[in-house]
């Protein structure tokens, strides 16, 4: 058997209305997930999730095919109809047309469940009046029964040990028409579909249809009141049991005293009211000292109805229907029927199906409350989350069956802080953009300065009369001036025309091995070589090589000693050196040779002066 409810994830819009509306929190939502899920064994079949899900993502188990199969089987079938028909089928002009429409489906008998309500009401009166110290909660509504067996199993003995109107009517029909007759129940609730599964034998309900499903069958079989005649319900007929859908319908059916000053029964209607009333029964029954007649309110607003709301209109429909029915009411006949079935066994037992969850650790609950931003004074809360208090919500979050986002103020705060973070982030982003723009500007200026500096360096290098070359650790030329290319000769000049500054050229291919070794030495040892004379072909070169970046860049200054300006300066320098180095020796020789030494010095100085005085070419 399929579960009672099915949640279609593809239709779900993650609004979590169902999570909020479920009175027993049987719909869970896990942290980080967006689609809730139904824990079927915890469900009490109230149907709130079905009616409140605007996306239609939650549907109940259909029994339409089962009904069709039964009607087509040719077996004798009794359709027993909940008194809620008057509220649902306001569009059918006369209830007797409605009865004929059901017969047209293939039903052998059409009975009112209202007669069973009359009977049960009298069972209740007897129970209440034969007070033996135990107060009762009525058990006619399967939602109330499911709530107590699953969530207040300690109150099972306070449930009236009487079957619901659906089961009572099934027993009556079988009592009259034999055990083989098949039974189809039609009503506004869906909890009856689950209730029916708990009974077999004479209490077996073969198919449970909702009013919605009955309408589906009418449409499918093209059954319309316009071409049908009247027919009445099959006996036994009811009296005030047709008032059952009203809040105090059961009480009225049994003529139970409703005078506030004298009654021993309190009437309660609604899902939340049901839970509150049962809580109060549990705590204060010794003070209240009254029986509780509780219904979930589904008799007029169940998930199996096709239209919701308009409660006053529906109540009015019910009252009008009952008045109309009573126009042809034969009290003696009804009374005889009542007496006939008064001794029918309508008893039942209830079995606990405890679905209460263990209490979560106190520490964990406290942490959740802090996370939600709640202090002790705020525990009662706004109840927008669907919980009676912040504490209850915190407990379920601690149990891992719901999420903090169910708390409106928490979500709002997070949204505000999220917006704040986004705003801060945007500001930071704008700042970063501004900083990036500034550094791009600076980089541009630096780049332009570097270009200028490079151009200046190049110009300066070109102005030098010595050859200059800068190489990397692979001895590839990083920069060289044109004098350097000129010193190296034709090949280098040709390369220089194609690659200005010989950038990237391999020095090893341009100068002899001995010269290369000097560069390799400087690069590896990080030591300068100064004023080394080397000969390349006809050229006598004076070379100084020095490290620029240790192990990575080295530079060389090469002077062609044949160049006249170099010759002149070099002669001056070298003669100066000779004079310096040999002055002492000359003085000694002068001492030995007398005046001759002075003449030598004078002669050398005159050579220097001569070169200094020679005009530049
Ligand atoms: S109420 Fe419907 S749409 Fe919203 S979360 Fe529940 S199943 Fe999804
Ligand atoms: S039918 Fe009622 S109890 Fe069951 S999941 Fe839906 S809202 Fe919850």
Coordinates of C-alpha atoms and ligand atoms in Angstrom, one line a residue:
X1 CA 0.0 0.0 0.0
X2 CA 1.3 3.4 -1.0
X3 CA 1.7 5.9 1.8
X4 CA -1.2 8.3 2.4
X5 CA 0.7 11.3 1.1
X6 CA 3.1 12.0 -1.7
X7 CA 5.3 15.1 -2.1
X8 CA 6.2 15.9 -5.7
X9 CA 9.6 17.5 -5.4
X10 CA 9.4 18.9 -9.0
X11 CA 6.3 20.9 -8.1
X12 CA 7.6 22.1 -4.7
X13 CA 8.5 25.8 -4.5
X14 CA 10.3 25.4 -1.2
X15 CA 7.9 27.8 0.6
X16 CA 7.9 25.5 3.7
X17 CA 4.2 26.3 4.3
X18 CA 3.7 22.5 4.8
X19 CA 6.5 22.4 7.4
X20 CA 4.9 25.3 9.3
X21 CA 1.3 24.0 9.0
X22 CA 1.8 20.4 10.0
X23 CA 0.6 20.3 13.6
X24 CA 2.8 17.4 14.6
X25 CA 5.8 18.4 12.6
X26 CA 5.8 15.2 10.5
X27 CA 7.3 17.1 7.6
X28 CA 11.0 17.5 8.0
X29 CA 13.5 19.7 6.3
X30 CA 17.2 18.9 6.5
X31 CA 19.9 21.6 6.8
X32 CA 21.2 22.5 3.3
X33 CA 18.2 21.0 1.5
X34 CA 15.4 22.8 -0.2
X35 CA 12.7 20.2 -0.5
X36 CA 11.0 19.0 2.7
X37 CA 9.9 15.3 3.1
X38 CA 7.1 13.6 4.9
X39 CA 7.8 11.1 7.7
X40 CA 4.7 9.0 7.1
X41 CA 4.6 7.1 10.4
X42 CA 4.5 10.5 12.2
X43 CA 1.6 11.8 10.1
X44 CA -1.9 12.0 11.7
X45 CA -3.6 12.5 8.4
X46 CA -5.1 15.9 9.2
X47 CA -4.5 17.0 5.6
X48 CA -3.4 20.6 6.4
X49 CA -0.4 20.2 4.2
X50 CA -2.5 19.1 1.3
X51 CA -4.9 22.1 1.5
X52 CA -2.2 24.6 2.4
X53 CA 0.3 23.8 -0.3
X54 CA -0.6 26.3 -3.0
X55 CA 1.7 24.5 -5.5
X56 CA -0.4 21.3 -5.3
X57 CA 2.9 19.5 -4.6
X58 CA 1.3 17.3 -1.9
X59 CA -1.3 14.8 -3.0
X60 CA -3.1 12.0 -1.1
X61 CA -3.4 8.4 -2.1
X62 CA -6.1 8.0 -4.8
X63 CA -8.8 5.3 -4.4
X64 CA -10.6 6.1 -7.7
X65 CA -9.3 3.1 -9.5
X66 CA -10.3 0.8 -6.6
X67 CA -13.8 2.2 -6.6
X68 CA -14.1 1.8 -10.4
X69 CA -13.0 -1.8 -10.2
X70 CA -15.5 -2.5 -7.4
X71 CA -18.4 -0.8 -9.2
X72 CA -17.6 -2.7 -12.4
X73 CA -17.2 -6.0 -10.5
X74 CA -21.0 -6.5 -10.2
X75 CA -20.7 -7.2 -6.5
X76 CA -23.3 -5.9 -4.1
X77 CA -21.9 -2.6 -2.9
X78 CA -23.2 -0.2 -0.2
X79 CA -22.0 3.4 -0.5
X80 CA -22.1 5.0 2.9
X81 CA -22.0 8.8 2.7
X82 CA -20.7 11.2 5.3
X83 CA -23.2 13.9 6.3
X84 CA -20.8 16.5 5.0
X85 CA -22.4 16.1 1.5
X86 CA -24.6 19.1 2.2
X87 CA -21.5 21.3 2.6
X88 CA -19.7 19.8 -0.4
X89 CA -22.4 19.4 -3.0
X90 CA -24.1 22.8 -2.8
X91 CA -24.2 22.7 -6.6
X92 CA -26.6 19.7 -6.6
X93 CA -30.2 21.0 -6.3
X94 CA -31.6 18.2 -4.1
X95 CA -29.8 15.6 -2.0
X96 CA -32.1 12.9 -3.5
X97 CA -30.5 13.7 -7.0
X98 CA -27.2 13.1 -5.3
X99 CA -28.3 9.7 -4.1
X100 CA -29.4 8.7 -7.6
X101 CA -26.1 9.9 -9.0
X102 CA -24.3 7.5 -6.6
X103 CA -26.6 4.6 -7.6
X104 CA -25.8 5.4 -11.2
X105 CA -22.1 4.5 -10.5
X106 CA -23.2 1.0 -9.7
X107 CA -24.0 1.1 -6.0
X108 CA -26.6 -1.3 -4.8
X109 CA -27.3 0.7 -1.6
X110 CA -26.7 4.3 -0.6
X111 CA -26.7 4.9 3.1
X112 CA -26.2 7.9 5.4
X113 CA -23.4 7.6 8.0
X114 CA -25.5 10.0 10.0
X115 CA -27.5 7.1 11.4
X116 CA -24.3 5.7 12.9
X117 CA -23.7 9.2 14.4
X118 CA -27.0 9.0 16.1
X119 CA -26.1 5.6 17.5
X120 CA -22.6 6.6 18.6
X121 CA -24.0 9.8 20.2
X122 CA -26.2 7.6 22.4
X123 CA -23.3 5.3 23.2
X124 CA -21.4 8.4 24.4
X125 CA -24.3 9.6 26.5
X126 CA -24.4 6.3 28.3
X127 CA -20.7 6.4 28.8
X128 CA -20.7 9.9 30.1
X129 CA -23.7 9.5 32.3
X130 CA -22.4 6.2 33.7
X131 CA -19.5 8.1 35.3
X132 CA -17.0 5.9 37.1
X133 CA -14.3 8.5 37.7
X134 CA -12.8 8.5 34.2
X135 CA -13.2 11.4 31.9
X136 CA -13.3 10.7 28.2
X137 CA -12.0 12.2 24.9
X138 CA -14.3 11.3 22.0
X139 CA -12.9 9.0 19.4
X140 CA -15.2 9.6 16.5
X141 CA -12.5 11.7 14.6
X142 CA -9.6 9.6 13.2
X143 CA -7.3 12.6 13.4
X144 CA -7.9 12.9 17.1
X145 CA -7.4 9.2 17.6
X146 CA -4.1 9.2 15.6
X147 CA -2.8 12.2 17.6
X148 CA -3.5 10.5 20.9
X149 CA -2.1 7.0 19.9
X150 CA 1.0 8.6 18.4
X151 CA 1.7 11.6 20.6
X152 CA -0.2 11.1 23.9
X153 CA -0.3 7.3 24.3
X154 CA -0.7 7.8 28.0
X155 CA -4.2 9.1 27.3
X156 CA -5.3 6.0 25.3
X157 CA -7.5 4.8 28.1
X158 CA -9.3 8.1 28.1
X159 CA -10.4 7.7 24.5
X160 CA -14.1 6.6 24.3
X161 CA -13.8 2.9 23.4
X162 CA -16.2 3.3 20.5
X163 CA -15.7 3.0 16.8
X164 CA -16.0 6.0 14.4
X165 CA -19.2 6.7 12.5
X166 CA -17.6 5.2 9.3
X167 CA -16.8 1.9 11.0
X168 CA -20.1 1.8 12.9
X169 CA -22.1 2.3 9.7
X170 CA -20.1 -0.4 8.0
X171 CA -21.0 -2.8 10.8
X172 CA -24.7 -1.8 10.6
X173 CA -24.7 -2.3 6.8
X174 CA -23.2 -5.8 7.2
X175 CA -25.5 -6.6 10.0
X176 CA -28.5 -5.8 7.7
X177 CA -27.2 -7.0 4.3
X178 CA -24.8 -9.8 5.3
X179 CA -21.0 -10.1 5.6
X180 CA -20.3 -10.2 1.8
X181 CA -21.6 -6.8 0.9
X182 CA -18.8 -4.5 -0.1
X183 CA -18.6 -1.1 1.5
X184 CA -17.5 2.2 0.0
X185 CA -17.2 5.2 2.3
X186 CA -17.4 8.7 0.9
X187 CA -16.3 11.7 3.1
X188 CA -14.3 14.9 3.4
X189 CA -11.3 13.5 5.2
X190 CA -8.2 11.5 4.2
X191 CA -7.4 10.1 7.7
X192 CA -10.3 7.7 7.1
X193 CA -8.2 6.1 4.3
X194 CA -5.7 5.1 7.0
X195 CA -8.3 4.3 9.6
X196 CA -10.0 1.8 7.3
X197 CA -6.7 -0.1 7.0
X198 CA -6.9 -0.9 10.7
X199 CA -10.2 -2.9 10.4
X200 CA -11.2 -6.1 8.7
X201 CA -14.0 -8.7 8.9
X202 CA -17.4 -7.1 9.5
X203 CA -15.7 -3.7 10.0
X204 CA -13.8 -3.8 6.7
X205 CA -14.3 -0.8 4.5
X206 CA -13.3 -1.8 1.0
X207 CA -12.8 1.6 -0.5
X208 CA -12.6 5.1 1.0
X209 CA -13.3 7.9 -1.4
X210 CA -13.1 11.6 -0.7
X211 CA -15.7 14.0 -2.1
X212 CA -13.1 15.1 -4.6
X213 CA -12.7 11.6 -5.8
X214 CA -16.5 11.1 -6.0
X215 CA -16.8 14.1 -8.2
X216 CA -14.0 12.7 -10.4
X217 CA -16.1 9.5 -10.9
X218 CA -19.2 11.5 -11.7
X219 CA -17.3 13.4 -14.4
X220 CA -15.7 10.2 -15.7
X221 CA -19.0 8.4 -15.9
X222 CA -20.7 11.5 -17.2
X223 CA -23.3 11.4 -14.4
X224 CA -25.3 14.6 -14.2
X225 CA -28.3 15.4 -12.0
X226 CA -30.2 17.0 -14.9
X227 CA -31.3 13.7 -16.4
X228 CA -31.8 11.8 -13.2
X229 CA -34.8 11.2 -10.9
X230 CA -35.0 11.5 -7.1
X231 CA -34.3 8.6 -4.9
X232 CA -33.8 8.6 -1.1
X233 CA -31.2 7.0 1.1
X234 CA -31.6 3.4 2.0
X235 CA -32.7 2.8 5.7
X236 CA -31.9 3.1 8.4
X237 CA -32.3 6.9 8.2
X238 CA -30.8 9.4 10.6
X239 CA -32.2 12.0 12.8
X240 CA -29.9 14.8 14.1
X241 CA -26.8 12.8 13.1
X242 CA -26.7 14.9 9.9
X243 CA -25.6 17.8 12.1
X244 CA -22.3 15.9 12.6
X245 CA -20.2 18.3 10.5
X246 CA -21.0 21.2 12.9
X247 CA -18.6 21.9 15.8
X248 CA -21.0 20.5 18.3
X249 CA -22.8 18.2 15.9
X250 CA -22.2 15.1 17.8
X251 CA -23.4 16.7 21.0
X252 CA -26.5 17.9 19.3
X253 CA -27.1 14.5 17.8
X254 CA -27.1 13.0 21.2
X255 CA -29.1 15.8 22.8
X256 CA -26.2 16.1 25.3
X257 CA -26.7 19.0 27.7
X258 CA -24.9 22.0 26.3
X259 CA -25.8 24.4 29.0
X260 CA -22.5 26.0 30.1
X261 CA -23.6 25.9 33.7
X262 CA -24.7 22.3 33.8
X263 CA -23.0 20.4 30.9
X264 CA -20.3 17.8 31.6
X265 CA -19.0 18.0 28.1
X266 CA -16.7 20.5 26.5
X267 CA -16.8 20.8 22.7
X268 CA -13.5 21.7 20.8
X269 CA -12.9 22.0 17.1
X270 CA -9.8 22.6 15.0
X271 CA -6.3 21.0 14.7
X272 CA -4.4 23.4 16.9
X273 CA -7.3 23.6 19.3
X274 CA -7.4 19.8 19.4
X275 CA -3.8 19.7 20.5
X276 CA -4.2 22.4 23.0
X277 CA -7.3 20.8 24.5
X278 CA -5.6 17.4 24.7
X279 CA -2.6 19.1 26.5
X280 CA -5.0 20.7 28.9
X281 CA -6.9 17.5 29.4
X282 CA -3.6 15.8 30.3
X283 CA -2.6 18.5 32.8
X284 CA -5.8 19.7 34.3
X285 CA -8.5 17.1 33.9
X286 CA -8.7 16.7 37.6
X287 CA -9.6 20.4 37.8
X288 CA -11.7 20.7 34.6
X289 CA -13.7 17.5 35.4
X290 CA -15.5 17.3 32.0
X291 CA -15.5 15.0 29.0
X292 CA -13.9 16.5 25.9
X293 CA -15.8 16.2 22.6
X294 CA -13.0 17.0 20.2
X295 CA -12.9 17.1 16.4
X296 CA -10.2 18.3 14.0
X297 CA -12.7 20.4 12.0
X298 CA -12.3 18.3 8.8
X299 CA -16.0 17.4 8.6
X300 CA -16.5 20.9 7.0
X301 CA -13.0 21.7 5.8
X302 CA -11.2 18.4 5.1
X303 CA -8.6 17.9 2.4
X304 CA -11.1 15.7 0.5
X305 CA -13.5 18.6 -0.1
X306 CA -13.3 20.5 -3.4
X307 CA -13.8 24.0 -1.9
X308 CA -12.4 25.5 1.3
X309 CA -13.2 28.4 3.5
X310 CA -16.8 29.9 3.7
X311 CA -17.4 28.2 6.9
X312 CA -20.6 30.1 7.7
X313 CA -22.1 29.2 4.3
X314 CA -21.2 25.6 4.8
X315 CA -22.8 25.5 8.2
X316 CA -25.8 27.1 6.7
X317 CA -25.9 24.4 4.0
X318 CA -25.8 21.7 6.7
X319 CA -28.6 23.2 8.7
X320 CA -30.8 23.6 5.7
X321 CA -30.1 20.1 4.6
X322 CA -31.0 18.7 8.0
X323 CA -34.2 20.7 8.1
X324 CA -35.2 19.4 4.7
X325 CA -34.4 15.8 5.7
X326 CA -36.5 16.2 8.8
X327 CA -39.6 17.2 6.8
X328 CA -40.1 13.5 6.0
X329 CA -38.7 12.2 9.3
X330 CA -40.5 9.4 11.1
X331 CA -39.4 9.5 14.6
X332 CA -40.9 6.1 15.6
X333 CA -39.2 4.3 12.7
X334 CA -36.0 6.0 13.5
X335 CA -36.3 5.1 17.2
X336 CA -37.0 1.5 16.3
X337 CA -33.9 1.4 14.1
X338 CA -31.9 2.9 16.9
X339 CA -33.2 0.3 19.4
X340 CA -32.5 -2.4 16.9
X341 CA -28.8 -1.6 16.7
X342 CA -28.4 -0.3 20.2
X343 CA -26.8 -3.5 21.2
X344 CA -24.6 -3.8 18.1
X345 CA -21.0 -4.1 19.2
X346 CA -19.5 -0.7 18.4
X347 CA -16.5 -1.1 20.8
X348 CA -12.9 -0.8 19.8
X349 CA -9.5 -0.8 21.4
X350 CA -6.7 1.5 20.7
X351 CA -3.0 0.5 20.3
X352 CA -0.2 2.9 21.1
X353 CA 2.0 3.9 18.2
X354 CA 4.4 6.2 20.0
X355 CA 6.0 8.6 17.6
X356 CA 7.3 11.0 20.2
X357 CA 11.0 12.0 19.6
X358 CA 13.5 11.9 22.4
X359 CA 14.4 15.2 24.1
X360 CA 17.5 16.7 22.5
X361 CA 20.5 17.5 24.7
X362 CA 19.9 20.7 26.7
X363 CA 23.3 22.1 25.7
X364 CA 22.5 21.7 22.1
X365 CA 19.1 23.4 22.5
X366 CA 20.8 26.3 24.3
X367 CA 23.3 26.6 21.4
X368 CA 20.4 26.8 18.9
X369 CA 18.6 29.4 20.9
X370 CA 21.7 31.5 21.0
X371 CA 22.1 31.0 17.2
X372 CA 18.5 32.1 16.8
X373 CA 19.2 35.2 18.9
X374 CA 16.7 34.3 21.6
X375 CA 16.9 34.9 25.3
X376 CA 14.7 33.4 27.9
X377 CA 12.2 36.3 27.7
X378 CA 11.7 35.7 24.0
X379 CA 11.1 32.0 24.2
X380 CA 7.3 32.3 23.5
X381 CA 8.0 33.9 20.1
X382 CA 5.8 35.0 17.2
X383 CA 4.8 31.4 16.2
X384 CA 5.3 32.3 12.5
X385 CA 7.5 29.2 12.3
X386 CA 4.5 27.0 13.1
X387 CA 5.8 26.1 16.6
X388 CA 4.1 27.1 19.8
X389 CA 7.3 28.6 21.1
X390 CA 10.9 29.3 20.1
X391 CA 12.0 26.6 22.5
X392 CA 9.9 24.0 20.6
X393 CA 11.5 25.2 17.3
X394 CA 15.0 25.1 18.9
X395 CA 14.4 21.5 20.0
X396 CA 13.5 20.3 16.5
X397 CA 16.5 22.2 15.1
X398 CA 18.6 20.4 17.7
X399 CA 17.0 17.1 16.6
X400 CA 18.0 17.9 13.0
X401 CA 14.4 17.7 11.6
X402 CA 14.0 21.4 10.8
X403 CA 16.2 24.4 10.0
X404 CA 16.9 27.8 11.7
X405 CA 15.6 29.5 8.6
X406 CA 12.1 28.6 9.8
X407 CA 12.6 31.4 12.3
X408 CA 11.4 34.6 10.7
X409 CA 13.5 37.0 12.8
X410 CA 16.6 34.9 12.4
X411 CA 16.1 34.8 8.6
X412 CA 15.5 38.5 8.5
X413 CA 18.6 39.2 10.6
X414 CA 20.6 37.0 8.4
X415 CA 19.2 38.7 5.3
X416 CA 20.1 42.1 6.7
X417 CA 23.6 41.0 7.7
X418 CA 23.9 39.3 4.3
X419 CA 22.9 42.6 2.6
X420 CA 25.4 44.4 4.8
X421 CA 28.1 41.9 3.8
X422 CA 27.3 42.4 0.2
X423 CA 27.4 46.2 0.6
X424 CA 30.8 45.9 2.4
X425 CA 32.0 43.5 -0.3
X426 CA 30.9 45.9 -3.0
X427 CA 32.7 48.8 -1.2
X428 CA 35.9 46.7 -1.0
X429 CA 35.5 45.8 -4.6
X430 CA 35.2 49.4 -5.5
X431 CA 38.3 50.2 -3.4
X432 CA 40.2 47.4 -5.1
X433 CA 39.2 48.7 -8.5
X434 CA 40.3 52.2 -7.5
X435 CA 43.6 50.9 -6.2
X436 CA 44.1 48.8 -9.3
X437 CA 43.4 51.9 -11.5
X438 CA 45.9 53.9 -9.4
X439 CA 48.6 51.2 -9.6
X440 CA 48.0 50.9 -13.4
X441 CA 48.5 54.7 -13.6
X442 CA 51.7 54.4 -11.5
X443 CA 52.9 51.4 -13.5
X444 CA 52.3 53.5 -16.7
X445 CA 54.4 56.3 -15.2
X446 CA 57.1 53.9 -14.1
X447 CA 57.0 52.2 -17.5
X448 CA 57.3 55.6 -19.3
X449 CA 60.2 56.6 -16.9
X450 CA 61.8 53.2 -17.6
X451 CA 61.5 53.7 -21.3
X452 CA 62.9 57.2 -21.0
X453 CA 65.7 55.9 -18.8
X454 CA 66.4 53.1 -21.3
X455 CA 66.4 55.6 -24.2
X456 CA 68.8 57.8 -22.2
X457 CA 71.0 54.9 -21.4
X458 CA 71.0 53.8 -25.0
X459 CA 71.9 57.4 -26.1
X460 CA 74.6 57.6 -23.5
X461 CA 76.0 54.2 -24.5
X462 CA 76.0 55.3 -28.1
X463 CA 78.0 58.5 -27.1
X464 CA 80.8 56.5 -25.5
X465 CA 83.9 55.9 -27.6
X466 CA 84.4 52.6 -26.0
X467 CA 82.5 49.5 -27.0
X468 CA 80.0 48.4 -24.3
X469 CA 78.2 45.0 -24.0
X470 CA 76.0 43.6 -21.3
X471 CA 75.3 39.9 -21.3
X472 CA 73.2 37.4 -19.3
X473 CA 74.4 34.2 -17.7
X474 CA 73.9 32.3 -21.0
X475 CA 76.2 35.0 -22.6
X476 CA 73.4 36.3 -24.7
X477 CA 73.6 40.0 -25.4
X478 CA 71.2 42.1 -23.4
X479 CA 72.5 45.4 -24.7
X480 CA 75.5 46.6 -26.8
X481 CA 76.4 49.9 -28.4
X482 CA 77.3 50.4 -32.0
X483 CA 81.0 50.9 -31.0
X484 CA 81.1 47.3 -29.8
X485 CA 79.7 46.1 -33.1
X486 CA 82.2 48.2 -35.0
X487 CA 85.1 46.8 -32.9
X488 CA 83.9 43.2 -33.7
X489 CA 83.8 43.9 -37.4
X490 CA 81.5 43.3 -40.4
X491 CA 79.5 40.3 -39.2
X492 CA 78.5 42.1 -36.0
X493 CA 77.6 45.2 -37.9
X494 CA 75.3 43.3 -40.2
X495 CA 73.6 41.6 -37.3
X496 CA 73.3 45.0 -35.6
X497 CA 71.4 46.3 -38.6
X498 CA 68.8 43.6 -38.3
X499 CA 68.7 43.4 -34.5
X500 CA 69.4 46.9 -33.0
X501 CA 71.7 46.6 -30.0
X502 CA 72.5 43.0 -30.9
X503 CA 69.8 42.1 -28.4
X504 CA 69.6 38.3 -28.0
X505 CA 72.7 37.6 -30.1
X506 CA 75.0 34.9 -28.8
X507 CA 78.3 36.5 -27.6
X508 CA 80.1 33.1 -28.0
X509 CA 79.6 33.3 -31.8
X510 CA 80.9 36.9 -32.0
X511 CA 84.2 36.9 -30.0
X512 CA 87.0 34.3 -29.6
X513 CA 87.1 31.7 -26.9
X514 CA 89.8 33.4 -24.9
X515 CA 87.7 36.6 -24.7
X516 CA 84.5 34.5 -23.8
X517 CA 86.4 32.8 -21.0
X518 CA 86.9 36.3 -19.4
X519 CA 83.1 36.9 -19.4
X520 CA 82.5 33.3 -18.0
X521 CA 85.0 33.9 -15.2
X522 CA 83.4 37.2 -14.2
X523 CA 79.9 35.7 -14.3
X524 CA 80.9 32.6 -12.2
X525 CA 83.4 34.2 -9.7
X526 CA 81.6 37.6 -9.4
X527 CA 85.0 39.3 -9.7
X528 CA 85.9 42.2 -12.1
X529 CA 88.7 42.0 -14.7
X530 CA 90.2 45.4 -15.4
X531 CA 92.3 46.7 -18.2
X532 CA 93.2 43.4 -19.7
X533 CA 94.8 43.7 -23.2
X534 CA 93.8 41.1 -25.7
X535 CA 94.3 40.8 -29.4
X536 CA 91.6 39.9 -31.9
X537 CA 93.0 39.6 -35.4
X538 CA 94.7 42.9 -36.1
X539 CA 92.9 44.6 -33.1
X540 CA 94.6 45.3 -29.8
X541 CA 91.8 45.6 -27.4
X542 CA 91.8 46.8 -23.8
X543 CA 89.0 45.1 -21.9
X544 CA 87.4 45.6 -18.5
X545 CA 84.6 43.1 -17.5
X546 CA 82.6 43.5 -14.3
X547 CA 79.6 41.8 -12.7
X548 CA 76.3 43.7 -12.6
X549 CA 74.0 41.2 -11.0
X550 CA 75.8 38.4 -9.4
X551 CA 75.8 35.3 -11.6
X552 CA 73.2 36.7 -13.9
X553 CA 74.3 39.9 -15.7
X554 CA 77.8 41.1 -16.5
X555 CA 79.1 44.0 -18.6
X556 CA 82.2 44.7 -20.6
X557 CA 83.9 47.9 -21.8
X558 CA 86.2 47.3 -24.8
X559 CA 88.5 49.9 -26.1
X560 CA 90.2 49.6 -29.5
X561 CA 93.7 50.6 -28.7
X562 CA 94.3 51.7 -32.4
X563 CA 91.7 54.4 -32.1
X564 CA 93.7 57.8 -32.1
X565 CA 91.9 59.2 -29.0
X566 CA 92.4 56.0 -27.2
X567 CA 96.0 56.0 -28.2
X568 CA 96.6 59.5 -27.0
X569 CA 94.9 59.0 -23.6
X570 CA 96.5 55.7 -23.2
X571 CA 100.0 56.9 -23.9
X572 CA 99.4 59.7 -21.4
X573 CA 98.2 57.2 -18.8
X574 CA 100.8 54.7 -19.5
X575 CA 103.7 57.2 -19.6
X576 CA 102.3 58.7 -16.4
X577 CA 102.4 55.2 -14.9
X578 CA 106.0 54.7 -16.1
X579 CA 107.0 58.1 -14.6
X580 CA 105.4 57.1 -11.3
X581 CA 106.8 53.7 -11.2
X582 CA 110.3 54.6 -12.3
X583 CA 110.7 58.0 -10.7
X584 CA 112.6 56.5 -7.8
X585 CA 114.7 54.5 -10.1
X586 CA 115.4 57.6 -12.3
X587 CA 116.3 59.5 -9.2
X588 CA 118.8 56.8 -8.3
X589 CA 120.2 56.8 -11.8
X590 CA 120.3 60.7 -11.7
X591 CA 122.2 60.4 -8.5
X592 CA 124.6 58.2 -10.3
X593 CA 124.6 60.1 -13.6
X594 CA 124.2 63.6 -12.2
X595 CA 122.5 66.1 -14.4
X596 CA 121.7 63.4 -17.0
X597 CA 118.7 62.3 -15.0
X598 CA 117.1 65.7 -15.0
X599 CA 117.3 65.7 -18.7
X600 CA 115.6 62.4 -19.0
X601 CA 112.7 63.6 -16.8
X602 CA 112.4 66.8 -18.7
X603 CA 112.4 64.9 -22.0
X604 CA 109.6 62.5 -20.8
X605 CA 107.5 65.4 -19.5
X606 CA 107.9 67.2 -22.8
X607 CA 106.5 64.1 -24.6
X608 CA 103.4 64.2 -22.3
X609 CA 102.9 67.9 -22.9
X610 CA 103.2 67.3 -26.6
X611 CA 100.4 64.7 -26.6
X612 CA 98.2 66.8 -24.3
X613 CA 98.6 69.8 -26.5
X614 CA 97.8 67.9 -29.8
X615 CA 94.5 69.1 -31.2
X616 CA 91.6 66.6 -31.2
X617 CA 90.8 65.0 -34.6
Ligands
LIG1 S1 3.9 23.7 0.9 FE1 4.1 22.7 -1.1 S2 5.5 24.0 -2.2 FE2 5.7 24.7 -0.1 S3 7.4 23.5 0.7 FE3 5.6 22.3 1.1 S4 5.4 20.9 -0.6 FE4 6.8 22.5 -1.2
LIG2 S1 -1.5 15.3 6.9 FE1 -1.3 16.6 8.6 S2 0.0 15.5 10.0 FE2 0.2 14.5 8.0 S3 2.0 15.5 7.2 FE3 0.2 16.7 6.5 S4 0.0 18.3 7.9 FE4 1.3 16.8 8.9

